[in-house]
Coordinates of C-alpha atoms and ligand atoms in Angstrom, one line a residue:
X16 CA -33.6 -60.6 -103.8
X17 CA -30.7 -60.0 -101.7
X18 CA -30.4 -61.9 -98.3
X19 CA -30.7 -58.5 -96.7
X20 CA -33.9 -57.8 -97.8
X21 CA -36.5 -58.0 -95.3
X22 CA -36.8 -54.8 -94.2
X23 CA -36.6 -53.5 -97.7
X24 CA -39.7 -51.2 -98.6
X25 CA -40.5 -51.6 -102.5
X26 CA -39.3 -48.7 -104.5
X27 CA -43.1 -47.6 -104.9
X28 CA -43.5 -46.2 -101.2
X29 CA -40.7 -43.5 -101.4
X30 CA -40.4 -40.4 -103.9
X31 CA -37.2 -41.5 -106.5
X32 CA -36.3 -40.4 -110.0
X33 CA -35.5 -44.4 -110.4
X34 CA -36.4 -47.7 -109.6
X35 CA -38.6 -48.7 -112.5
X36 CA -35.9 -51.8 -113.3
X37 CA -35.7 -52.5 -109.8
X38 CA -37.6 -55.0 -108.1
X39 CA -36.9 -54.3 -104.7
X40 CA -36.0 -50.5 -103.3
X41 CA -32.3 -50.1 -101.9
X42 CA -31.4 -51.4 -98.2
X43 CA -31.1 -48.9 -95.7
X44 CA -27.6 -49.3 -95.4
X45 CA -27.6 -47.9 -99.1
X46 CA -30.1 -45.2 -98.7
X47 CA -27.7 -44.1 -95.8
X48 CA -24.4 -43.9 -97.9
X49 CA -26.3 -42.9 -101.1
X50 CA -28.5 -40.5 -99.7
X51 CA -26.8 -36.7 -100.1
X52 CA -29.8 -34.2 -99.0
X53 CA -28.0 -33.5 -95.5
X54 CA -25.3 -32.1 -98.2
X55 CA -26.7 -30.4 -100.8
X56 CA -30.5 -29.0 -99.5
X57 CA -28.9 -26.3 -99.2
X58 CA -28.9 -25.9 -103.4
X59 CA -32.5 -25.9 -103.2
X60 CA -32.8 -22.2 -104.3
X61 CA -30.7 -22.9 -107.6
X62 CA -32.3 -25.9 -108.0
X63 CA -35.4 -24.4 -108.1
X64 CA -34.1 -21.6 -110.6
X65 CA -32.7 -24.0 -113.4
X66 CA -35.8 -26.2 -113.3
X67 CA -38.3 -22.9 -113.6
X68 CA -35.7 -22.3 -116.6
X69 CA -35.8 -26.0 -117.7
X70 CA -39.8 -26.0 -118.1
X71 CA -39.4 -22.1 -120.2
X72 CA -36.6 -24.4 -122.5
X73 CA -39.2 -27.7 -122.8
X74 CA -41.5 -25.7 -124.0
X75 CA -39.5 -23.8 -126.5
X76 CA -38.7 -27.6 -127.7
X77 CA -42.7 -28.1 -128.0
X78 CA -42.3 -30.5 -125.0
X79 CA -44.2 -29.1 -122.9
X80 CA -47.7 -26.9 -124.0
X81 CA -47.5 -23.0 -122.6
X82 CA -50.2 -24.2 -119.6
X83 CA -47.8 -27.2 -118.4
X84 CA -44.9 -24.7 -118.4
X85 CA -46.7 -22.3 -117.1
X86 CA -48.3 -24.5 -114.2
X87 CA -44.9 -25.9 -113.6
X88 CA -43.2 -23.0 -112.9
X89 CA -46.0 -21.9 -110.3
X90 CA -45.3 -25.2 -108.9
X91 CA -41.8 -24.5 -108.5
X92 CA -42.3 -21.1 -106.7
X93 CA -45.1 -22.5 -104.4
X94 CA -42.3 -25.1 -103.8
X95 CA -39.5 -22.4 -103.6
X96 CA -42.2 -20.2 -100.9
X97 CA -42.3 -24.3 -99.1
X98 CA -38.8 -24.2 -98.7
X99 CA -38.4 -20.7 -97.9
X100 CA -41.1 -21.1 -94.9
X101 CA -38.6 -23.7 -93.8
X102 CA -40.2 -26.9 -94.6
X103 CA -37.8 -29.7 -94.1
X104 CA -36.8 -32.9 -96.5
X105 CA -38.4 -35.9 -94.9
X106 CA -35.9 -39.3 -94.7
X107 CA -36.8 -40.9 -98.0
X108 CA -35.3 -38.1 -99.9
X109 CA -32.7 -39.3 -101.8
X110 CA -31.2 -35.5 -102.5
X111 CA -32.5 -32.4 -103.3
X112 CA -33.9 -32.8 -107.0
X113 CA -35.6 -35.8 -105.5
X114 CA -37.1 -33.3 -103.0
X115 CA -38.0 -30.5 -105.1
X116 CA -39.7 -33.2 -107.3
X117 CA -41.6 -35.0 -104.9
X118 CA -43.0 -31.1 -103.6
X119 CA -43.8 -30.1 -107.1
X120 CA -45.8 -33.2 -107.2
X121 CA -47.4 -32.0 -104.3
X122 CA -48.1 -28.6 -106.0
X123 CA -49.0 -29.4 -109.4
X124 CA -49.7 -33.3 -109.7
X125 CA -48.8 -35.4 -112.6
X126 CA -47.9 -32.3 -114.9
X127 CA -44.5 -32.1 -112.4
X128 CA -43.3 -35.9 -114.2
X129 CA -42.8 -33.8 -117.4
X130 CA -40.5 -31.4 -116.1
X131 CA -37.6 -34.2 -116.2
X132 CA -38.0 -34.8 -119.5
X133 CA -34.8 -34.5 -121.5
X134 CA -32.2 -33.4 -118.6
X135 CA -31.0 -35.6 -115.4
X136 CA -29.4 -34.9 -112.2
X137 CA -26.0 -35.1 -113.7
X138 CA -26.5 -32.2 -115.8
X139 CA -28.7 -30.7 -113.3
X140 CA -26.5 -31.0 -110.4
X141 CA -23.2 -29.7 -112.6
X142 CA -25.3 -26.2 -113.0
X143 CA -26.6 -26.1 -109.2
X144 CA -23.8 -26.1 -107.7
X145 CA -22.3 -23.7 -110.7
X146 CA -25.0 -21.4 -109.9
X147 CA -24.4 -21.9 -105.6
X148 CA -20.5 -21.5 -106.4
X149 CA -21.0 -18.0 -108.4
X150 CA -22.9 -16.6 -105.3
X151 CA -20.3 -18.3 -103.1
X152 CA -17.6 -16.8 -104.8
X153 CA -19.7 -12.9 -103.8
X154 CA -20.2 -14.1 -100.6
X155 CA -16.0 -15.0 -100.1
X156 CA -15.0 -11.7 -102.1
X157 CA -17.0 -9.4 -99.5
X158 CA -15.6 -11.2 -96.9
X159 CA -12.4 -10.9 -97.7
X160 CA -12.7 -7.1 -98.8
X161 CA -13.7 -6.8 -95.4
X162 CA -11.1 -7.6 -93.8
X163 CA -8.9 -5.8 -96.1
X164 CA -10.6 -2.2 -95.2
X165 CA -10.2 -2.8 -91.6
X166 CA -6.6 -3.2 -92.5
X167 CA -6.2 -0.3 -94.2
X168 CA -7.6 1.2 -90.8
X169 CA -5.4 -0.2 -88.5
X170 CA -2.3 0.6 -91.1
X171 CA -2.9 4.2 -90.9
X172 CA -3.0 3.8 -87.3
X173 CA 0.5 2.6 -87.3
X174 CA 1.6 4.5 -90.5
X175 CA 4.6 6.5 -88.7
X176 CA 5.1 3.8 -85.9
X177 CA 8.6 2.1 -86.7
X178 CA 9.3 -1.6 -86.2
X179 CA 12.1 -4.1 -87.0
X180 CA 11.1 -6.3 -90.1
X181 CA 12.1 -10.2 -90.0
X182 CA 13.7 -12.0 -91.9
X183 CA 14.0 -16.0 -90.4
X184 CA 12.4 -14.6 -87.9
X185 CA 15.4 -12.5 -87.2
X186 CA 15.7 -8.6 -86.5
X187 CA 16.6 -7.0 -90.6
X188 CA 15.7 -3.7 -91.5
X189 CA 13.4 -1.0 -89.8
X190 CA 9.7 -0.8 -91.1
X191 CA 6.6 1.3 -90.8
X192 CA 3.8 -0.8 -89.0
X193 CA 1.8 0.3 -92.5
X194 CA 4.3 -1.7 -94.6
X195 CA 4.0 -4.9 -92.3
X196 CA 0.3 -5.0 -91.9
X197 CA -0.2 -3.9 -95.7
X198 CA 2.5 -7.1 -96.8
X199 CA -1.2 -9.4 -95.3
X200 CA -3.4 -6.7 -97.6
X201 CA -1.6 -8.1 -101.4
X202 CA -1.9 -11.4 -100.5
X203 CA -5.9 -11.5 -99.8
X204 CA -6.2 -9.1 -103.0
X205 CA -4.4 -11.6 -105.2
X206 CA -7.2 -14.4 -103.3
X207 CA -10.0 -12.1 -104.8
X208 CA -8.1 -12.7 -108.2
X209 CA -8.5 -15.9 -107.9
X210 CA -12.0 -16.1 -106.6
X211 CA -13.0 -14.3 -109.8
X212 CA -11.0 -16.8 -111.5
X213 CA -13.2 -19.2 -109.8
X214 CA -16.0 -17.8 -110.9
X215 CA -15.5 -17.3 -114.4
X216 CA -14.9 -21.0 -114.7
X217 CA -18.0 -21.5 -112.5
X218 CA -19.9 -19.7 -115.4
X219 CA -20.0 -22.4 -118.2
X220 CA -23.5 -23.7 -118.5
X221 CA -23.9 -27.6 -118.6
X222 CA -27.6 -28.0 -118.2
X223 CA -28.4 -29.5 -121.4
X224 CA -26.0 -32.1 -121.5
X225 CA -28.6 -34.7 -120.1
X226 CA -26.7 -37.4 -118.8
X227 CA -24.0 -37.8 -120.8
X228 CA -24.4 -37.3 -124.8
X229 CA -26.6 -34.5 -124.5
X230 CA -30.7 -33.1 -124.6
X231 CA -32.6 -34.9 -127.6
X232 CA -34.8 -32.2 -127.5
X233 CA -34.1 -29.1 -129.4
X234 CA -33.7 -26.7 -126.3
X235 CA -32.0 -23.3 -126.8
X236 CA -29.3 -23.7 -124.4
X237 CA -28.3 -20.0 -125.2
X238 CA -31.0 -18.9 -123.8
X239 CA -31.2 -20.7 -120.8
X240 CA -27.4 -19.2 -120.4
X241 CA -28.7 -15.8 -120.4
X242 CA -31.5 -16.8 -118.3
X243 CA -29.5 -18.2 -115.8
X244 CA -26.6 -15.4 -115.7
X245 CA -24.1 -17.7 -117.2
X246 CA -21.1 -16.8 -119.5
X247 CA -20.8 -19.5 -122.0
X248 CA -22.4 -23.0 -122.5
X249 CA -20.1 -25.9 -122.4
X250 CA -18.6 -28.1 -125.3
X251 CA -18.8 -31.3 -124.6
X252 CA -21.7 -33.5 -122.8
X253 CA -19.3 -36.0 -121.5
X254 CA -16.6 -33.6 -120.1
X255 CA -20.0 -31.6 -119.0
X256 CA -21.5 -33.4 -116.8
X257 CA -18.2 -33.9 -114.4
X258 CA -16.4 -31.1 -115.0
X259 CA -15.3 -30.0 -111.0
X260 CA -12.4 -28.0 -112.3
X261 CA -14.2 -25.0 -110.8
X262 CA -14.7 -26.1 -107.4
X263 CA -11.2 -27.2 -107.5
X264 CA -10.1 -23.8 -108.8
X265 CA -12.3 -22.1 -105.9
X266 CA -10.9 -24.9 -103.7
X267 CA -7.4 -23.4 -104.1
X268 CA -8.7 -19.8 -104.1
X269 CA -10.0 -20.7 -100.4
X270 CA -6.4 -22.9 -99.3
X271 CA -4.5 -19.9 -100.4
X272 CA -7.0 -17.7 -98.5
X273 CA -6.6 -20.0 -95.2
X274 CA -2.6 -19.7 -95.9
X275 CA -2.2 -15.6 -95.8
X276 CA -5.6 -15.9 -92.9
X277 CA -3.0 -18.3 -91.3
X278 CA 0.1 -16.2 -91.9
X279 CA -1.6 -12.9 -90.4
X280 CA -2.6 -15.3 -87.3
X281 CA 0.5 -16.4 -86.8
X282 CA 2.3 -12.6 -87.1
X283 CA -0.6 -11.6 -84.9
X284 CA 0.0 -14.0 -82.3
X285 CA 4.0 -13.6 -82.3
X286 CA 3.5 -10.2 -81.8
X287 CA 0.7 -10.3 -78.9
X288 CA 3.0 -12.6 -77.1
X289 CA 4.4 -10.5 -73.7
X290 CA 7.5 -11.0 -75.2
X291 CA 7.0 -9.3 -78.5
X292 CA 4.5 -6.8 -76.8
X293 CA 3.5 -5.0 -80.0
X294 CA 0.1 -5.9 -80.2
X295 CA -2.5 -5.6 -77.4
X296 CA -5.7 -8.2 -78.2
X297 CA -9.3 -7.0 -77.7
X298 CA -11.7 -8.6 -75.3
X299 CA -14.2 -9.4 -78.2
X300 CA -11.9 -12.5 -79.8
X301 CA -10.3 -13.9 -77.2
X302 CA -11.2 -16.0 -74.5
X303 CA -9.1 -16.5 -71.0
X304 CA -7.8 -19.6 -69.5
X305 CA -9.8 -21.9 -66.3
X306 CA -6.7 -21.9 -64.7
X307 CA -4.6 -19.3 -65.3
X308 CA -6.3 -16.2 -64.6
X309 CA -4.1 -13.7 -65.7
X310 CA -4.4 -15.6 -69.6
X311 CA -6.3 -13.5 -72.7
X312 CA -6.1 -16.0 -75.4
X313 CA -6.3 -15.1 -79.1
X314 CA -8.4 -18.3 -79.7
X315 CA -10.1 -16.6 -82.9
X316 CA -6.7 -16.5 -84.5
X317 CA -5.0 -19.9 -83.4
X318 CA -8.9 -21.0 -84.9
X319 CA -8.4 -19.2 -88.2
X320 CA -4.7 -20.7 -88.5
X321 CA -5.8 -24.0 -87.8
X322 CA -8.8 -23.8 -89.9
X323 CA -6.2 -23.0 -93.0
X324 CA -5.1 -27.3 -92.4
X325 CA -9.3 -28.1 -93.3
X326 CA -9.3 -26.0 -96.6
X327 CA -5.9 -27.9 -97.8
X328 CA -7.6 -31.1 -96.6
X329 CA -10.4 -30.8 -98.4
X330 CA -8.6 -29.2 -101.6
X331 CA -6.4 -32.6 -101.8
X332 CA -9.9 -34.5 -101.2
X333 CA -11.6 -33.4 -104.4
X334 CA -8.2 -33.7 -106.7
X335 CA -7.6 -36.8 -105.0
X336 CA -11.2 -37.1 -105.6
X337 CA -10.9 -36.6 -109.7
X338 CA -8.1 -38.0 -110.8
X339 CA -8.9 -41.5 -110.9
X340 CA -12.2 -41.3 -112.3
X341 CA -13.2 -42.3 -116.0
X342 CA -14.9 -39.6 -118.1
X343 CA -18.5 -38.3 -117.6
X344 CA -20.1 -38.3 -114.3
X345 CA -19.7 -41.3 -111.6
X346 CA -21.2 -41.2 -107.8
X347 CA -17.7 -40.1 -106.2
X348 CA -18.6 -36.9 -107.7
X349 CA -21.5 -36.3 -104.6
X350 CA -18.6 -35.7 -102.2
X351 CA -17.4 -32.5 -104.2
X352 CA -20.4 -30.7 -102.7
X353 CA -18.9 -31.8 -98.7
X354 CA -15.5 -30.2 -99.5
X355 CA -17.1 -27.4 -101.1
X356 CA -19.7 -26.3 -98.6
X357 CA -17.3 -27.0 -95.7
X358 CA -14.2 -24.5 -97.4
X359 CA -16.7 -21.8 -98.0
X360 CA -18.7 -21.6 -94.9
X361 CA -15.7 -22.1 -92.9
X362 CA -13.9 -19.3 -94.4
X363 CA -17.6 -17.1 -93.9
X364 CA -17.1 -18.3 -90.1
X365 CA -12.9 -17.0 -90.3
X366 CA -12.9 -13.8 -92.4
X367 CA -15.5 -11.9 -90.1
X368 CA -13.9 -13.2 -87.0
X369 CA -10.0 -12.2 -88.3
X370 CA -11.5 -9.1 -89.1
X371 CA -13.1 -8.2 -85.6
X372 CA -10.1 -9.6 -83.9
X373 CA -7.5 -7.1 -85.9
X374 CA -10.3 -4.2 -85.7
X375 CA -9.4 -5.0 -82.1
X376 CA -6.2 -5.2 -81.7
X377 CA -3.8 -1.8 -80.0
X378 CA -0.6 -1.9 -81.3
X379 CA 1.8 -1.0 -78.7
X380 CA 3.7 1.4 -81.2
X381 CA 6.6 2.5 -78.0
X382 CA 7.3 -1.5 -77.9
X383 CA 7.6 -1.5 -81.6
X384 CA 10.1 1.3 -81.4
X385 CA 11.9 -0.3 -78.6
X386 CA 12.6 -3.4 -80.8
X387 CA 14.5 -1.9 -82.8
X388 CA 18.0 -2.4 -82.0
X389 CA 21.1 -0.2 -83.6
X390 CA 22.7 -3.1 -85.1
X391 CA 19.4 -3.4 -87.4
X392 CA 20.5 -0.4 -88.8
X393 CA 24.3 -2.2 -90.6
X394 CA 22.7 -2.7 -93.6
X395 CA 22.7 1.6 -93.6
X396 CA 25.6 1.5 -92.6
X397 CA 27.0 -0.5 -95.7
X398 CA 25.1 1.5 -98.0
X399 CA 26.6 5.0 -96.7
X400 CA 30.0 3.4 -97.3
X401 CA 28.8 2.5 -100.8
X402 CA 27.5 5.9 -101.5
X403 CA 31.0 7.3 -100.7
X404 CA 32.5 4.9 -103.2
X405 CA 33.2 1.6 -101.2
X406 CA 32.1 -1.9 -102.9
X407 CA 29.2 -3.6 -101.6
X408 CA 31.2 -6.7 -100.1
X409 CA 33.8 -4.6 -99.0
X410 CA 31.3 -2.0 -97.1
X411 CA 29.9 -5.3 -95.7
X412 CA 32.8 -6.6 -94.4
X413 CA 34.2 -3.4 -92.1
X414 CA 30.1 -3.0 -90.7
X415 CA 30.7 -6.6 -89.9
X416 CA 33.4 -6.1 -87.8
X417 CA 32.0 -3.1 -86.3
X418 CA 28.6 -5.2 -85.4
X419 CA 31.1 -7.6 -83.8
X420 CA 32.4 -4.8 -81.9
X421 CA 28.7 -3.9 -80.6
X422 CA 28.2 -7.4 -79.7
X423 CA 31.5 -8.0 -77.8
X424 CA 31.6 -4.9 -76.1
X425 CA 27.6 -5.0 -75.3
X426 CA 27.3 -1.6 -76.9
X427 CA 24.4 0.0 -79.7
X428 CA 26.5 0.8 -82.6
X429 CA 25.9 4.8 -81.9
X430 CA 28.3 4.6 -78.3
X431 CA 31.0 2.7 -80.3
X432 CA 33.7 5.2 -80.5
X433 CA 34.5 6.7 -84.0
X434 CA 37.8 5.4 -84.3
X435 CA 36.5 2.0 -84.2
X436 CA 34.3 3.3 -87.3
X437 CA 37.5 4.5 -88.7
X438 CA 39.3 1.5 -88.3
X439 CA 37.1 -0.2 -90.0
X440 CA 37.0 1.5 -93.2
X441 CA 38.8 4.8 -94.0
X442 CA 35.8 6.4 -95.8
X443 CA 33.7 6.5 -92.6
X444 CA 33.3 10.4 -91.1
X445 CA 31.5 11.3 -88.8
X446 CA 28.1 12.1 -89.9
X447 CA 28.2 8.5 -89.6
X448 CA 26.4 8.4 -86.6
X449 CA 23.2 10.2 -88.6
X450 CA 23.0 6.9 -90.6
X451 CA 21.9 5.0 -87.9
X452 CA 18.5 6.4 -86.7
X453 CA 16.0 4.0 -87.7
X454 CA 14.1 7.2 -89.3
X455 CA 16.7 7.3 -91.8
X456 CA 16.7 4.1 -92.3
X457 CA 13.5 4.3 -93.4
X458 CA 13.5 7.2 -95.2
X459 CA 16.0 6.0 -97.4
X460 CA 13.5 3.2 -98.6
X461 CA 11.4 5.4 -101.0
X462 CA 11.4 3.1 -104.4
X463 CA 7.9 1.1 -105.3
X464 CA 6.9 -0.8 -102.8
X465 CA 9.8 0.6 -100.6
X466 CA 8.8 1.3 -96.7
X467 CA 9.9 5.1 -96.8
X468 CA 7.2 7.3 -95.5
X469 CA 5.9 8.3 -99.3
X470 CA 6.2 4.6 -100.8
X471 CA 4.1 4.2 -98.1
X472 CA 1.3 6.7 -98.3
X473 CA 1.4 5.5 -102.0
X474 CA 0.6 1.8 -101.1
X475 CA -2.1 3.0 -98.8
X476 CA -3.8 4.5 -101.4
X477 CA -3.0 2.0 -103.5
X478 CA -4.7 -0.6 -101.5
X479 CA -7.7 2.2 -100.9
X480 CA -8.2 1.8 -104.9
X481 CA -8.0 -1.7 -105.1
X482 CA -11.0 -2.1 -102.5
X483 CA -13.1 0.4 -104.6
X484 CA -16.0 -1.4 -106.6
X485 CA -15.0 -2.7 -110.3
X486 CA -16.3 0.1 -112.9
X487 CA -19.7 -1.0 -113.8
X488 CA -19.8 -2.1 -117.5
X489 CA -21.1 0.3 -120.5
X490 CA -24.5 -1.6 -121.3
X491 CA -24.0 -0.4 -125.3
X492 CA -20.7 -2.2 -125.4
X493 CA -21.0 -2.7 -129.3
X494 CA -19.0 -0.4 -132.0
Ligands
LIG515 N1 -26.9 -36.3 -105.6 C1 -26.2 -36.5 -106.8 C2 -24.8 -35.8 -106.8 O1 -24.7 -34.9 -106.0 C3 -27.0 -36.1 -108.0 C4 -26.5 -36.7 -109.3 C5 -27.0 -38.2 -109.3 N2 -26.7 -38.8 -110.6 C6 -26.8 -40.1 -110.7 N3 -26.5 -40.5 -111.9 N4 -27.2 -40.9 -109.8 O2 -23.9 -36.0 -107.5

């Protein structure tokens, strides 16, 4: 008896899936850092789905006769239709197997002690949130594709619109608006790689493992992989049980996500600044100042950069999180459920609100084009001496001095005199002057990837494809 212990109630009056060796229950100072249901309640859907599956396997292993299997799994979907309704864990439930448990007793009486026979929360919690993750990873991807189409949209808005690239933040070369708002489109696809990644590694199966050296009873885990939609059963019962590689991996997925969210913010919000002027912001994403009445605020992207600090906090949490621990499962493991809800529903909460907020957005495509300054073009200009048999670094060094010219004399490079441009190098002629429209620029830019007007077209379709829906598999795969 601890000298804590008067207001301890004895394990018998509360639902728990232990206590038998304890004499007294847990304080409430324990129950309150031990307890996880305001976490993970939310699994109570795949909880519900592995155990139906769990009392099909028990009685495969002749643990359970055809009418308790039977009965338990109508327990479990009169406890799924509970839950569904919106009945709500009361404060003795320790988590949500102890919930779903303490309901199925409700449903089905004493049959509902069998069901735990041969499993335990380690193994069962592993395939919950493996089963939650899978959807979660769906959930992300739509997102995400989302917010992809609508900027294919706005890129074809802006497809023949010219504005200066950066570089340092510095004006380099002429772009179409296309290639700029397209360079946010690779990013987010590569982030759907790596969700599918995610869930791939989310799809190993480690119900069955018990709690750490595996079932005793001869289930067929195979089939409670197919049953469950997994790809593969795990190997090992210890490595099984706390194996949170996957939420790491979809942990990353979402950091890198809240990076290129961040990235387009921040571009976004350059731009929109008066300024920049390129961008005008909608009404539906911003909000205005209680001071400053003139102010239109892009709060939803400053919100969806900042947000991107969270999912790297919470990605160093879990590895932080893992790589102290000793093998098999140990209680520190409860908190990967916290990092993981929090980086997925805060994403959900981002992507839809980045998207409205570019759907939004007018680009100002006469301030784009006024950006563009002559001296952006010298890079051109080095090329057309190259192309007539100049060096590189020697074509470099005469359009130097000739941007020098601009600068000191406070002149665009076109109203610099042509026997400045012949001073500088003896192959310049005069079509010189044709190589500095920012349209030519351009159009000299056709390679892969390039920003002439075709390369571009070509990347918009590109991007078109990559949103399309994967080809659905050949169900008679076999040869
Ligand atoms: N709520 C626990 C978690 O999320 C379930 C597993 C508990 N296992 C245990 N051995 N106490 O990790």
């Amino acid at each position: 008896m601890s000298v804590l212990d008067e207001s301890v109630a004895p394990a018998e009056k509360s639902h728990k899936l232990w206590g038998g060796r304890f004499g007294a229950g847990p304080t409430p100072e324990f129950d309150a850092l031990n307890n996880s249901i305001g976490i993970d309640f939310r699994l109570w859907p795949y909880d519900i789905r592995l155990s139906r599956a769990w009392a099909v396997a028990l009685w495969g292993a002749s643990v359970l006769t055809l009418e308790e299997s039977r009965a338990i799994e109508q327990g479990l979907d009169a406890v799924g239709a509970r839950l569904a309704a919106g009945e709500a864990p009361i404060a003795t439930d320790e988590d949500v197997h102890t919930l779903i448990d303490r309901l199925l007793h409700d449903e089905v009486g004493d049959v509902a002690s069998r069901l735990h026979t041969g499993r335990s929360r380690n193994d069962q919690v592993a395939t919950a949130t493996r089963l939650w993750t899978m959807d979660a990873c769906q959930r992300l991807d739509h997102a995400v594709r989302t917010l992809q189409g609508v900027m294919i949209a706005q890129a074809e808005t802006i497809e023949t619109a010219l504005m200066p690239s950066y570089t340092h933040l510095q004006r380099a070369i002429p772009v179409s608006g296309a290639h700029w708002l397209l360079s946010h489109f690779w990013p987010l696809e590569r982030d759907r790689a790596r969700l599918k990644a995610g869930a791939r590694s989310a799809a190993v199966l480690p119900l069955g493992s018990g709690a750490v050296a595996g079932c005793a009873y001869p289930i067929s885990r195979v089939l409670l992989q197919g049953t469950l939609g997994f790809d593969a059963l795990s190997q090992n019962s210890i490595d099984a049980v706390s194996d949170r590689d996957f939420i790491a991996e979809v942990l990353f997925a979402s950091t890198m996500i809240g990076t290129h969210l961040s990235r387009l913010a921040e571009d976004l919000i350059i731009y929109g600044s008066s300024e920049f002027g390129f961008v005008q912001f909608g009404e539906g994403y911003t909000s205005g100042s209680s001071m400053m009445p003139q102010k239109r605020n892009p709060d939803a992207l400053e919100l969806a950069r900042g947000s991107a600090a969270r999912m790297l906090g919470n990605l160093t949490t879990l590895l932080a999180t893992l790589k102290g621990l000793p093998s098999s499962y140990n209680k520190d493991l409860q908190d990967d459920k916290r990092v993981l809800f929090d980086a997925t529903d805060t994403l959900l909460l981002v992507l839809p609100a980045v998207a409205g907020a570019l759907a939004e957005c007018t680009f100002r495509t006469d301030r784009m084009q006024a950006a563009l300054s002559s001296t952006m073009m010298a890079t051109d200009l080095a090329d057309y001496l190259v192309r007539k048999g100049a060096t590189f670094r020697e074509a470099h060094g005469a359009v130097g001095r000739l941007v020098r010219e601009s600068e000191q004399t406070g002149r665009e490079m076109q109203d610099i005199p042509f026997a400045s441009f012949a001073a500088a190098h003896p192959l310049f002629t005069d079509d010189v002057y044709e190589s500095l429209s920012a349209a030519q620029s351009v159009a000299q830019r056709e390679v892969e990837g390039g920003t002439g007007p075709s390369a571009v077209r070509a990347q918009i379709e590109q991007a078109r494809t990559a949103l399309l829906p994967p080809p659905t598999p050949r169900s008679n795969s076999v040869v």
